[in-house]
Coordinates of C-alpha atoms in Angstrom, one line a residue:
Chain D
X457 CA -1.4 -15.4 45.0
X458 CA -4.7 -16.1 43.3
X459 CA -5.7 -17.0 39.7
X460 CA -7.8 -15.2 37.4
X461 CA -9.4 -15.9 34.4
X462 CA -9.2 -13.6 32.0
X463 CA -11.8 -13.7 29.0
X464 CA -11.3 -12.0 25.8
X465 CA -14.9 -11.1 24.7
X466 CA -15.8 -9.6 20.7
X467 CA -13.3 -8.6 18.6
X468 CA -13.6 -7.0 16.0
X469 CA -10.4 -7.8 14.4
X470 CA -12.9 -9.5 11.3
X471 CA -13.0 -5.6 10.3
X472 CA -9.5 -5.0 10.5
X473 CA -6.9 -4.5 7.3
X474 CA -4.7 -7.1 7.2
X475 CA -1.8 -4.3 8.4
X476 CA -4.2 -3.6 11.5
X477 CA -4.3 -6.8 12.1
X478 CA -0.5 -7.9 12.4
X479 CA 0.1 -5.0 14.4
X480 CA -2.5 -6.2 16.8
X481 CA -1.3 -9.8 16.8
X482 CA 2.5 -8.2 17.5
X483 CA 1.0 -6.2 20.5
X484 CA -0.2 -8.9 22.0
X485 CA 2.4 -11.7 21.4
X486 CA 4.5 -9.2 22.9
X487 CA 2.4 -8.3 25.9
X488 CA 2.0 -12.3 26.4
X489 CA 6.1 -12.5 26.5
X490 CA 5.9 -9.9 29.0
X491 CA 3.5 -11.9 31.1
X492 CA 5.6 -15.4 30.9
X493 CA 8.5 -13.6 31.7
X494 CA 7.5 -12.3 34.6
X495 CA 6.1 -15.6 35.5
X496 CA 2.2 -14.4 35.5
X497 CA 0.6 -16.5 33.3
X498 CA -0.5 -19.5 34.1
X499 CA -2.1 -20.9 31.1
X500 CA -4.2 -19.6 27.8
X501 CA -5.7 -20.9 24.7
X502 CA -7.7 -19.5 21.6
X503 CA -10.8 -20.3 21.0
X504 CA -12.6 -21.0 17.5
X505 CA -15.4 -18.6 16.2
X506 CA -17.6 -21.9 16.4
X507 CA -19.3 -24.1 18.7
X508 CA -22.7 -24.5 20.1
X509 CA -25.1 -23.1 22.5
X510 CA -27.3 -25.1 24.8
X511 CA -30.3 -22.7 25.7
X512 CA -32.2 -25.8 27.8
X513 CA -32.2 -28.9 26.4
X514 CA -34.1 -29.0 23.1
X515 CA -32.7 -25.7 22.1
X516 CA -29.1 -26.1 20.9
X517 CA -28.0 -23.4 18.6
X518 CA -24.7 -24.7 16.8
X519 CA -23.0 -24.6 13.0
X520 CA -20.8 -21.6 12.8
X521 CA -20.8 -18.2 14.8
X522 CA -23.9 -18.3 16.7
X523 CA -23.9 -15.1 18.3
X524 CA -23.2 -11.7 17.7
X525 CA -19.5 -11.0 16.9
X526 CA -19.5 -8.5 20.2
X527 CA -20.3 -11.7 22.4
X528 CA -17.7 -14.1 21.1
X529 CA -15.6 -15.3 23.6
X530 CA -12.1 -15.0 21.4
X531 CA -10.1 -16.4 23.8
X532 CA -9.1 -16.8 27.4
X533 CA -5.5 -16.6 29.2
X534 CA -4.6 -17.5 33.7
X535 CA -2.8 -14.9 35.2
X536 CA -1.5 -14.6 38.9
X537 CA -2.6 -11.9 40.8
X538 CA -2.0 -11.0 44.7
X539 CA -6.2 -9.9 44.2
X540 CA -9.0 -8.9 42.0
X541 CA -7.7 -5.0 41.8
X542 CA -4.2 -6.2 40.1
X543 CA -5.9 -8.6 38.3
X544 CA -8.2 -5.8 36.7
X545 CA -4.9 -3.5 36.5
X546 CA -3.2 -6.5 34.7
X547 CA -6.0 -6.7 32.2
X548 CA -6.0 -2.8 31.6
X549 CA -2.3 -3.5 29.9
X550 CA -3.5 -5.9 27.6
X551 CA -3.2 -4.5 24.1
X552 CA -6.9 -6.2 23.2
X553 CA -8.9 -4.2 25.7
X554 CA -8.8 -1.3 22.6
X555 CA -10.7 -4.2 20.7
X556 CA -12.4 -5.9 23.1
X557 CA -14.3 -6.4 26.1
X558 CA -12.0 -8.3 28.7
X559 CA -13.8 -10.3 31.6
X560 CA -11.5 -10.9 35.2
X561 CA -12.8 -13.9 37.2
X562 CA -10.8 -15.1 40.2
X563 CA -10.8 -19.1 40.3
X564 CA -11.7 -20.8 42.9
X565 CA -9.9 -22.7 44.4
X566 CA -11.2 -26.4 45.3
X567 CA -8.8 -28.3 47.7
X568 CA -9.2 -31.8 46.1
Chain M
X966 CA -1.5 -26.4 25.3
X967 CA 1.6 -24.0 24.0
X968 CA 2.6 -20.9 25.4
X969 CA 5.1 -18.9 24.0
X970 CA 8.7 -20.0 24.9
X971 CA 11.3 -18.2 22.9
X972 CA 11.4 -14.3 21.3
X973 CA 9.0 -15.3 17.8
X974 CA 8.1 -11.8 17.5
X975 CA 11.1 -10.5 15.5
X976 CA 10.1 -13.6 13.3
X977 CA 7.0 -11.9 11.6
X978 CA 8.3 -10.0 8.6
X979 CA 7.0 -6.3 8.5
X980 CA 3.6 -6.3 6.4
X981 CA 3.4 -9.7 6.2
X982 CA -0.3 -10.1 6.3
X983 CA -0.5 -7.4 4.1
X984 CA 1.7 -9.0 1.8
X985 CA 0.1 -12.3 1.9
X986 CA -2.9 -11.1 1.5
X987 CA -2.2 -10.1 -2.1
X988 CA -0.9 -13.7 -2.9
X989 CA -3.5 -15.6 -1.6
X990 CA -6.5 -13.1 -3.1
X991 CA -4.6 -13.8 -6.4
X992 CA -4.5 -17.4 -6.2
X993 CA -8.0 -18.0 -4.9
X994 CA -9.3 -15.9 -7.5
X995 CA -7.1 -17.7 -9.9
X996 CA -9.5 -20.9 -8.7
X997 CA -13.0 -19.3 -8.8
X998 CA -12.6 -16.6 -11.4
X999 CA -13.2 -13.1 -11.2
X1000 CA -16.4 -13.0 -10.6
X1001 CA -15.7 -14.7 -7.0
X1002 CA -13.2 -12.2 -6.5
X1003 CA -15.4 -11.0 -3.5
X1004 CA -15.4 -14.4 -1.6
X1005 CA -11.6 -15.2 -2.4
X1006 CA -11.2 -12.1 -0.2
X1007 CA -13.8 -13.0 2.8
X1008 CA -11.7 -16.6 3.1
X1009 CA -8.4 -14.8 2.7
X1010 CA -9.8 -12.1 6.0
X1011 CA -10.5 -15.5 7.5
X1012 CA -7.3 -16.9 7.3
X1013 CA -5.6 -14.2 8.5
X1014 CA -7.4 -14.2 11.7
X1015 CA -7.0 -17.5 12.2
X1016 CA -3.2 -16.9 12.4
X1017 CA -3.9 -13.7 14.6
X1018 CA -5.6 -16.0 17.4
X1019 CA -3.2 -19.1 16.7
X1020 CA 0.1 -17.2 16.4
X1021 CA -0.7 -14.9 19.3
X1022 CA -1.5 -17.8 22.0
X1023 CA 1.4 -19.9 20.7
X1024 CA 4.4 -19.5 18.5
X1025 CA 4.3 -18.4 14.9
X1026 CA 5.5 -21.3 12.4
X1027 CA 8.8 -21.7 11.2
X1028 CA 7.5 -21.0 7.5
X1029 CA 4.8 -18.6 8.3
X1030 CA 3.7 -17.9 4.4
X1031 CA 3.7 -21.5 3.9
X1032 CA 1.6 -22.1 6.6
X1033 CA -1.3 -19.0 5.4
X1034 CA -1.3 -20.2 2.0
X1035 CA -1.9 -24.5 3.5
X1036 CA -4.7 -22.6 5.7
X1037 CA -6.3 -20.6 3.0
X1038 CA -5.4 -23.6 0.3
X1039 CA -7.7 -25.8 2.4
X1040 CA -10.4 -23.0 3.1
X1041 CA -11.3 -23.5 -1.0
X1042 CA -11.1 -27.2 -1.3
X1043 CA -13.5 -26.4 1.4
X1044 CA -15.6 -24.4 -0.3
X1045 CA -15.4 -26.6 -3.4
X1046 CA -16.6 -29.5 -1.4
X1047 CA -19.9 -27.2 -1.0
X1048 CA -22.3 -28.5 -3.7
X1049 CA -23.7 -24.7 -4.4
X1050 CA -20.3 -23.1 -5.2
X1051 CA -19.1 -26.1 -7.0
X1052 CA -22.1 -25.7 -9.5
X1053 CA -21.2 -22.0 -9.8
X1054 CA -17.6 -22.3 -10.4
X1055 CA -18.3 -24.7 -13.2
X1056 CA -20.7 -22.4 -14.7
X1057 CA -18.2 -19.7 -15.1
X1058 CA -14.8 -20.4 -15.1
X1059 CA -12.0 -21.5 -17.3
X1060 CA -10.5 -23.6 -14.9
X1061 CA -12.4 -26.9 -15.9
X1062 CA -10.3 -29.1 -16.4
X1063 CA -8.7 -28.8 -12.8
X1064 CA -10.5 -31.6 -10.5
X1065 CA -12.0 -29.8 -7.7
X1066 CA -9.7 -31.8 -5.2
X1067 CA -6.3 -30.8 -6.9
X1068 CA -5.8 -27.8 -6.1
X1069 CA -2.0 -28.1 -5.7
X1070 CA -1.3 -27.0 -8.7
X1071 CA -2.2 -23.3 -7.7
X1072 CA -0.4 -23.0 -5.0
X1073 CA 3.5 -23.3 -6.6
X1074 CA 6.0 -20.7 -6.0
X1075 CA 5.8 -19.5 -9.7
X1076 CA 1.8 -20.0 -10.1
X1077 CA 1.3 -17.5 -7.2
X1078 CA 3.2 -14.9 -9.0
X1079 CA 1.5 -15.6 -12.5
X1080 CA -1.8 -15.2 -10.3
X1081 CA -0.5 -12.0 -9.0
X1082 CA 0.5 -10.9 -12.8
X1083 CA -3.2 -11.8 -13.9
X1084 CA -5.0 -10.0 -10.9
X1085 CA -3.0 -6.9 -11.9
X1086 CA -3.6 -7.0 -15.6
X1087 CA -7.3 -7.5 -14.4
X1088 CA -6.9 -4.6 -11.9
X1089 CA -5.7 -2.2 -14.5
X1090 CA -7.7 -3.5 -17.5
X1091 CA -8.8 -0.3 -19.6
X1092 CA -12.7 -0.9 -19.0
X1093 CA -11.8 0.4 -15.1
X1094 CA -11.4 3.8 -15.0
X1095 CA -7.7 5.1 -13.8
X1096 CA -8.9 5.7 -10.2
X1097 CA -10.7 3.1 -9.4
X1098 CA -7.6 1.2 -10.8
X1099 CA -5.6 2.5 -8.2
X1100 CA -7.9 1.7 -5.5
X1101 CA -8.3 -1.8 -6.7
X1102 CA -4.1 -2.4 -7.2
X1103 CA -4.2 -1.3 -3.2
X1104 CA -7.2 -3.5 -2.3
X1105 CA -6.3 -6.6 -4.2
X1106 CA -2.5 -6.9 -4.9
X1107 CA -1.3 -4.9 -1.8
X1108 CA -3.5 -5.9 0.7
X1109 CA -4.9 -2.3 2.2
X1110 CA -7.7 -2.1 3.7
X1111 CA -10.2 0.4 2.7
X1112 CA -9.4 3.2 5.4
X1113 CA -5.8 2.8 4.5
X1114 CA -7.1 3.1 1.1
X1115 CA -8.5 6.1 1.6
X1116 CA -6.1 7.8 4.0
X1117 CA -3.5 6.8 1.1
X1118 CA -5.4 8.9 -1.6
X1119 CA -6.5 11.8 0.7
X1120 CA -10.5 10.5 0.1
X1121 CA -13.3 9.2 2.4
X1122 CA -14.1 6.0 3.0
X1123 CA -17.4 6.0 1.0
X1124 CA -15.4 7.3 -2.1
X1125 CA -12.9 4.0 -1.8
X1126 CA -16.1 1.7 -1.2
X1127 CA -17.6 2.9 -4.3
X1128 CA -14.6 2.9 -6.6
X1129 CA -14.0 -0.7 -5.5
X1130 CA -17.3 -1.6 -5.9
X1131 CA -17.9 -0.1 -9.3
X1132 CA -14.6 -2.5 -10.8
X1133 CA -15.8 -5.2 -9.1
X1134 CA -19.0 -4.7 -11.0
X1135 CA -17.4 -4.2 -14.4
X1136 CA -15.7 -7.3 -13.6
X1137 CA -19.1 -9.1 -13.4
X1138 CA -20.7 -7.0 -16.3
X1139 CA -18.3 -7.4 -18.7
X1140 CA -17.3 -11.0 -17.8
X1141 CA -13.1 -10.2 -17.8
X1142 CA -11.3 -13.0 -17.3
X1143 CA -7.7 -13.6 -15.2
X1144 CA -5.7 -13.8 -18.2
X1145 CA -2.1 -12.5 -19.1
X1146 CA -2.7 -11.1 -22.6
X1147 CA -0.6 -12.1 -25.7
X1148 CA 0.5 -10.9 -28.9
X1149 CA -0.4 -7.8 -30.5
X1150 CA -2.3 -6.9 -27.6
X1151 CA 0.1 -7.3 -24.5
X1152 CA 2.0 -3.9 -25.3
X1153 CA -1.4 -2.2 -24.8
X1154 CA -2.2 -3.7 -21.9
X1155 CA 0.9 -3.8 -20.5
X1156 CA 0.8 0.1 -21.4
X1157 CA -2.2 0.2 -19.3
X1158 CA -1.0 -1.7 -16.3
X1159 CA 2.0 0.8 -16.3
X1160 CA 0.3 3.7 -16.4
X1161 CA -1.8 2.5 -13.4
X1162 CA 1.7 1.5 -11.7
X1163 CA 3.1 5.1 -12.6
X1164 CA -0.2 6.4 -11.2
X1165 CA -0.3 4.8 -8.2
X1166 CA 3.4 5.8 -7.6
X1167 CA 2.5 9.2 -8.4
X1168 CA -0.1 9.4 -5.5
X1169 CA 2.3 8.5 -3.0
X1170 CA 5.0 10.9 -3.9
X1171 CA 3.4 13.9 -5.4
X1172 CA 1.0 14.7 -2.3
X1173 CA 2.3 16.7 0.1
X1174 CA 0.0 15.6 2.4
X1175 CA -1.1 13.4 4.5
X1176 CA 0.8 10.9 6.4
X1177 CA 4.6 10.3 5.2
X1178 CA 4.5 7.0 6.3
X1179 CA 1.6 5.9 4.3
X1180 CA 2.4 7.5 1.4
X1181 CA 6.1 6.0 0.8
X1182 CA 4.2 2.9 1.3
X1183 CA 2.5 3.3 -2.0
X1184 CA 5.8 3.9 -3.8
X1185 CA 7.4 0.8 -2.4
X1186 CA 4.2 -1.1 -3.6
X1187 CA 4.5 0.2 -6.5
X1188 CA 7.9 -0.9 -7.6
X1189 CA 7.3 -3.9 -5.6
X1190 CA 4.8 -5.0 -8.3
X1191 CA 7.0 -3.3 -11.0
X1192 CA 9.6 -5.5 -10.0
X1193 CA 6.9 -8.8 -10.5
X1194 CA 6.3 -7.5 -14.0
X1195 CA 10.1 -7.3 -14.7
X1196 CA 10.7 -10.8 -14.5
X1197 CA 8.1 -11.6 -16.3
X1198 CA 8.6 -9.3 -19.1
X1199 CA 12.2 -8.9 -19.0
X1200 CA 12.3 -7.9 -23.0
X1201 CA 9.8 -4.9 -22.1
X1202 CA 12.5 -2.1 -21.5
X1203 CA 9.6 0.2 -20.3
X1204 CA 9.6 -1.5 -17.2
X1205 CA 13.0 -1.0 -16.2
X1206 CA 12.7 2.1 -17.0
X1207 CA 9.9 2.8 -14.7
X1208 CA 11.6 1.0 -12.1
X1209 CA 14.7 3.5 -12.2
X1210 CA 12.8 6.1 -12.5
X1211 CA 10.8 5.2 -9.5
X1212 CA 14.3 4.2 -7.4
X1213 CA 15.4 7.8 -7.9
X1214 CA 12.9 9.4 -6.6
X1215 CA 12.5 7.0 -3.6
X1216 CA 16.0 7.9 -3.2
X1217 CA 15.1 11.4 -2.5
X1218 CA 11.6 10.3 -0.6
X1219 CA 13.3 11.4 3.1
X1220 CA 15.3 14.2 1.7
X1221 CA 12.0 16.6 1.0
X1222 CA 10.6 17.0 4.7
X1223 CA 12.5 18.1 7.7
X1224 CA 12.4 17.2 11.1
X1225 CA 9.3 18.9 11.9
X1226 CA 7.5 17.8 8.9
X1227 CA 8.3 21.0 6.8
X1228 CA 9.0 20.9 2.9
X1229 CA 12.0 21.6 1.6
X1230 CA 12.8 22.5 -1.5
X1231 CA 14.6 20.9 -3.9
X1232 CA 17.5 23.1 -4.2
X1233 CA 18.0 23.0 -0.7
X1234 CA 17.7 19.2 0.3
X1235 CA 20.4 17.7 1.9
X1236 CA 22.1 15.6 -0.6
X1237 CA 23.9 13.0 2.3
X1238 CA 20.1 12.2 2.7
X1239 CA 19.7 10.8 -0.3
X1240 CA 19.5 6.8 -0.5
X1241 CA 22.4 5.8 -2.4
X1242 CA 22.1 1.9 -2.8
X1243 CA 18.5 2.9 -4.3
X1244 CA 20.5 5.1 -6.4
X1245 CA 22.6 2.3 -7.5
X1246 CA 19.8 0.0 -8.5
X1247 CA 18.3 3.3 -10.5
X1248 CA 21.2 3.4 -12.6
X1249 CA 21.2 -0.4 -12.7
X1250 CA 17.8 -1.0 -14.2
X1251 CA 18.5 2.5 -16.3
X1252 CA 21.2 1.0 -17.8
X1253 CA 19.0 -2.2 -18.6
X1254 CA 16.1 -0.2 -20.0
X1255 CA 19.0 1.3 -22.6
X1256 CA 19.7 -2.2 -23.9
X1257 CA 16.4 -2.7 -25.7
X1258 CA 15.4 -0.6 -28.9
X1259 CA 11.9 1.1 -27.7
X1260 CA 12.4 4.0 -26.1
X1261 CA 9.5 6.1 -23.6
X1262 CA 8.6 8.8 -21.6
X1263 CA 10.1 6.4 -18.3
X1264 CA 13.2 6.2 -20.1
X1265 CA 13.5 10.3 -20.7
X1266 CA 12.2 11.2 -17.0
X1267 CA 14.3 8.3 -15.5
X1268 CA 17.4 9.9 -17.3
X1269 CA 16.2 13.2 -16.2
X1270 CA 16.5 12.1 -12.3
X1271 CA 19.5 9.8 -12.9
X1272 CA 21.2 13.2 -13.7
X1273 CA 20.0 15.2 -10.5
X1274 CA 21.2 12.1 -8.5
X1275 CA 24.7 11.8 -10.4
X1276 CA 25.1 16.1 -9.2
X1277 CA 27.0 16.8 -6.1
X1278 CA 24.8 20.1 -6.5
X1279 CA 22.6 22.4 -7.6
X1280 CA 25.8 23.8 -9.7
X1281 CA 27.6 21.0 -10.7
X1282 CA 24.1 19.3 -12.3
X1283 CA 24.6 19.4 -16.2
X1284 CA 21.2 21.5 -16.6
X1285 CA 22.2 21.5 -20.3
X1286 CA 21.8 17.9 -20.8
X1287 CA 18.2 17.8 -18.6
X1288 CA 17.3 20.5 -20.9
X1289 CA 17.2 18.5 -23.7
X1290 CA 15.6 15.3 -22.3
X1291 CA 12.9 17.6 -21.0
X1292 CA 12.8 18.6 -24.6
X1293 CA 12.4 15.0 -26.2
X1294 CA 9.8 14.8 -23.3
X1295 CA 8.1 17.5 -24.5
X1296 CA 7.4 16.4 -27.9
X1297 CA 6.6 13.0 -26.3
X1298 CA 4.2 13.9 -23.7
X1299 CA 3.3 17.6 -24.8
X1300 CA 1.9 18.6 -21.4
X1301 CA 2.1 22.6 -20.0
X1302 CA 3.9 21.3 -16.7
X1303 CA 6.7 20.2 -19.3
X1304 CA 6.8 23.5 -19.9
X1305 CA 7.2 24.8 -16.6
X1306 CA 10.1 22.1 -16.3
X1307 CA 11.8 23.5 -19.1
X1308 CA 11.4 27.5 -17.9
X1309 CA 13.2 25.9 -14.5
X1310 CA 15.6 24.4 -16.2
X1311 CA 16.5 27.4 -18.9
X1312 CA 16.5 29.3 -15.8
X1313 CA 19.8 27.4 -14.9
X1314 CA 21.0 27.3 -18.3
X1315 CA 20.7 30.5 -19.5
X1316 CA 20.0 32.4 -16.5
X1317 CA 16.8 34.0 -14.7
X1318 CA 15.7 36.3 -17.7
X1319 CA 15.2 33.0 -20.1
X1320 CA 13.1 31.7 -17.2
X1321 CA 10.9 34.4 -17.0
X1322 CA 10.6 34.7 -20.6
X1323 CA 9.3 31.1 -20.6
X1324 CA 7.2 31.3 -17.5
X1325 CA 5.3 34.8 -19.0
X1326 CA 4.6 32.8 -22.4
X1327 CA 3.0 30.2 -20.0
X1328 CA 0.7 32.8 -18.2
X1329 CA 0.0 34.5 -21.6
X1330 CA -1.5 31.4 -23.0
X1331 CA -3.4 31.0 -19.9
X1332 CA -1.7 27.4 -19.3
X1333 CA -1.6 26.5 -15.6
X1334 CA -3.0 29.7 -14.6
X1335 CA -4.4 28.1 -11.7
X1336 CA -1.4 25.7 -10.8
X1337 CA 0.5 27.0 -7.6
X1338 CA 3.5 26.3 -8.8
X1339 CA 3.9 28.2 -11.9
X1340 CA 3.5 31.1 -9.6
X1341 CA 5.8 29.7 -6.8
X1342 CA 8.5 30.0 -9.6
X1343 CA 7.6 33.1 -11.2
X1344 CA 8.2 34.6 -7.2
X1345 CA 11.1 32.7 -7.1
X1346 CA 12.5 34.2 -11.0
X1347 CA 11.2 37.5 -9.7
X1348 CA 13.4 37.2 -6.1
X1349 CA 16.4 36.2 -8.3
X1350 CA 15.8 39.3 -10.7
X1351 CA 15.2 41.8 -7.4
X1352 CA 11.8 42.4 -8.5
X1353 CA 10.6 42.2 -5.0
X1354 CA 7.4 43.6 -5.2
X1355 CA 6.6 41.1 -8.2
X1356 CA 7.6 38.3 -6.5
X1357 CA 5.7 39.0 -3.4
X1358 CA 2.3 39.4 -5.6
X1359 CA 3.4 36.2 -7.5
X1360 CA 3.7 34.4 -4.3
X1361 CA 0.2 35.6 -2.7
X1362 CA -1.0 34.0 -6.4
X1363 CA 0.4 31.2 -5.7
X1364 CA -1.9 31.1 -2.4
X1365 CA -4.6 31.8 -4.1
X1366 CA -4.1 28.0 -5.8
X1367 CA -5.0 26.0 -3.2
X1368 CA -1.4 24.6 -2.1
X1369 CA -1.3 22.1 0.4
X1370 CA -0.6 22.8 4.0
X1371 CA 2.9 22.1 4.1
X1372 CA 3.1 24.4 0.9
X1373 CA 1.2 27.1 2.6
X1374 CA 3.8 27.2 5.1
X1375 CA 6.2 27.5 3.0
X1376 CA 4.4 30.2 0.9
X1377 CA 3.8 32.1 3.8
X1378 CA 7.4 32.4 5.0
X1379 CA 8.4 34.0 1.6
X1380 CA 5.8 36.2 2.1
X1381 CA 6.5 37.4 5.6
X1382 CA 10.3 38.0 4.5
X1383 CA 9.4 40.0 1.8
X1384 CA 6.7 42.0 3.6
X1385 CA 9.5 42.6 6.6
X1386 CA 12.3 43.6 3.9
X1387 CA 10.2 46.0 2.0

């Protein structure tokens, strides 16, 4: 088994009706159950719209969304995977990938 | 970090953001006035999403309105604390003597609901037109968005975006305030607010088309915030009335389509269908509306379709009673579809010759000439007669109206039995 980070990138839920909305947050809450049951994920967190981007040094672009709302990283979860093809097949279920674009990174693992 | 460790899904009440969303654009308005009606609404969309990404990486709260309203509460202290909108909420609103920092007092139970009852008064004031009333009841007390908006009323999206923007700007124009009126000049406005309720009610069960699903939704909004104004207004038997009146024909909402989406007609719906414990609260707010002394056009149509819910049929129905409440409506509300009523109903009472009588007077004064259903009934008069070939021509008039799908289909399978029988 392998990990994999999976990265929610722009959503566009900031458009949705507050009815879309629920129903997307119930999609996923329930996908995430699905995951924990079956003892895939490993970990996951939001993350704020907000933050700050270090270009090089002396360019630091922070205070509030500072990039387009497509290139938002929303959020990120760990999932198990025996490789990179189930990893991608275990991202296709996700109910966000009809709102977002989802990128699957296999950790690497350090020995320490 | 928290994952989600027990079932919390069945937890979230259905159209809860929706729902929510009303509230919270009501009480935030309720703090900046009217004219900030538009930011109220872009903090509200923000506080939503910050449940979406919260609730959906770790459990949703135990007290999940509780917890929007705290979020969205502190988003306009927030925006207090920014010198630039503090100076412009002074400037305008009547809120004054509020301290920018206590907002608490906004946020109680029965302060949400008086914000609610403001916002619709505001929504329905008579400087909006009718429709852009209804889209701004949906947008700002029920929490659609504007495509549901607009798949709701059978419109594009650039109609909705217009309506709402042209109330919003009447808003600003005309300086309205969030106020419940008093005196002499609540019965008008509440008048006004009714009307928009009956309206909106109207749009969901009327259509034929369109989604189902949707469109019930605007019915149950509707007596959702009919229900508000009740217990507010408790002495204004016009609302109960309304309500009832609405509850009966909810109670019938699943009995008109079948299982393939088809319409059926009245006299052939499936009465077991019928939601009785809607039925129940009909009569129950009927029997309210009765204790007052005013007495409206809600109070006659509600009796009307108390008495079609009291029938075990088509038979047993006391046409002779409905008769004359259509009658009292008609001097009322002195509208040619009355009229077409009444030929139905004289139809049952005194048999199909009465009806046609009625329905020919109609076409002779060139009332409704182009309404499909005065000609749907004149087929169905002419069927009950044996007039075949009159009802066949009636019915291909009736196409001629621009029915709706579903009542094309149902035109068309007249047709095709007559044509086969003749």
């Amino acid at each position: 088994m392998k990990e994999f980070m999976l990265l929610m990138q722009g959503d566009d839920s900031q458009q949705a009706s507050p009815e879309e909305m629920q129903q997307r947050m119930q999609d996923y809450m329930g996908w995430m159950q699905q995951m924990e049951q079956s003892g895939k994920l490993k970990a996951g967190q939001p993350l704020e719209p907000r933050g700050a981007l270090l270009i090089d040094k002396d360019t630091v672009i922070t205070d509030g969304p500072f990039l387009e709302p497509k290139e938002i990283i929303g959020g990120y979860i760990i999932i198990d995977a025996a490789d990179l093809d189930e990893a991608t097949a275990i991202a296709k279920t996700c109910p966000l990938i009809e709102h977002c674009a989802i990128h699957v990174r296999p950790l690497v693992n350090v020995p320490s | 970090m928290s994952l989600p460790k027990d079932t919390e899904i069945g937890t979230l009440v259905d159209h809860l953001f929706r729902n929510q969303y009303g509230k919270m654009v009501a009480v935030l308005t309720s703090i900046f006035g009217l004219e900030h009606l538009g930011m109220a609404e872009d903090m509200v969309q923000d506080t939503l999403l910050e449940a979406f990404q919260r609730w959906s990486y770790g459990k949703v709260p135990p007290n999940p309105e509780a917890w929007l309203m705290l979020v969205a509460k502190n988003k306009a202290l927030n925006a207090l604390k920014r010198e630039k909108v503090k100076q412009k909420v002074y400037q305008a609103q009547q809120y004054e003597s509020h301290r920018p920092d206590d907002l608490d007092h906004f946020f109680g139970a029965a302060e949400i609901e008086d914000s609610q009852l403001r916002m619709m008064f505001a929504c329905c004031h008579p400087a909006i037109s009718k429709e852009d009333q209804i889209a701004m009841v949906l947008k700002t007390l029920c929490g659609f968005g504007n495509k549901e908006i607009a798949r709701a009323l059978l419109l594009g999206e650039e109609a909705i975006n217009k309506r709402l923007y042209r109330a919003k700007q009447t808003f600003k124009k005309q300086q309205l305030q969030l106020t419940v009126p008093t005196g002499a000049d609540l019965n008008k406005r509440l008048d006004a607010v009714c009307t928009g309720l009956y309206l909106l009610f109207n749009e969901g069960y009327n259509s034929h088309q369109g989604e189902t699903l949707i469109r019930k939704d605007l019915c149950l909004e509707a007596m959702r915030l009919c229900q508000l104004l009740l217990v507010h207004f408790p002495d204004k038997t016009k609302l109960p009335a309304l309500l009832a009146l609405m509850c009966f024909h909810v109670a019938r909402f699943d009995s008109r389509i079948d299982n393939k989406g088809a319409l059926i007609i009245f006299a052939d719906q499936d009465r077991s269908f019928w939601n009785t414990s809607l039925i129940q609260s009909g009569m129950y707010y009927l029997a309210e509306a009765s204790k007052g002394d005013t007495f409206s056009a809600y109070h006659l149509e509600a009796s009307i379709a108390a008495q079609h819910c009291h029938a075990t049929s088509l038979e047993t129905t006391n046409w002779k009673f409905i008769q004359t409440l259509y009658q009292k409506l008609y001097e009322l509300k002195p509208s040619p579809v009355i009229l077409l009523n009444l030929a139905i109903v004289a139809g049952q009472v005194n048999g199909p010759k009465e009806a046609l009588k009625q329905l020919q007077l109609l076409l002779s004064e060139r009332k409704l000439a182009n309404y499909h259903l005065l000609h749907a009934t004149l087929g169905e008069v002419h069927l009950q007669l044996g007039n075949h070939s009159k009802a066949l021509a009636a019915f291909q008039q009736a196409m001629q109206c621009h029915p709706s799908a579903k009542e094309q289909a149902f035109l068309k399978e007249k047709i095709t039995r007559l044509d086969q029988s003749s």
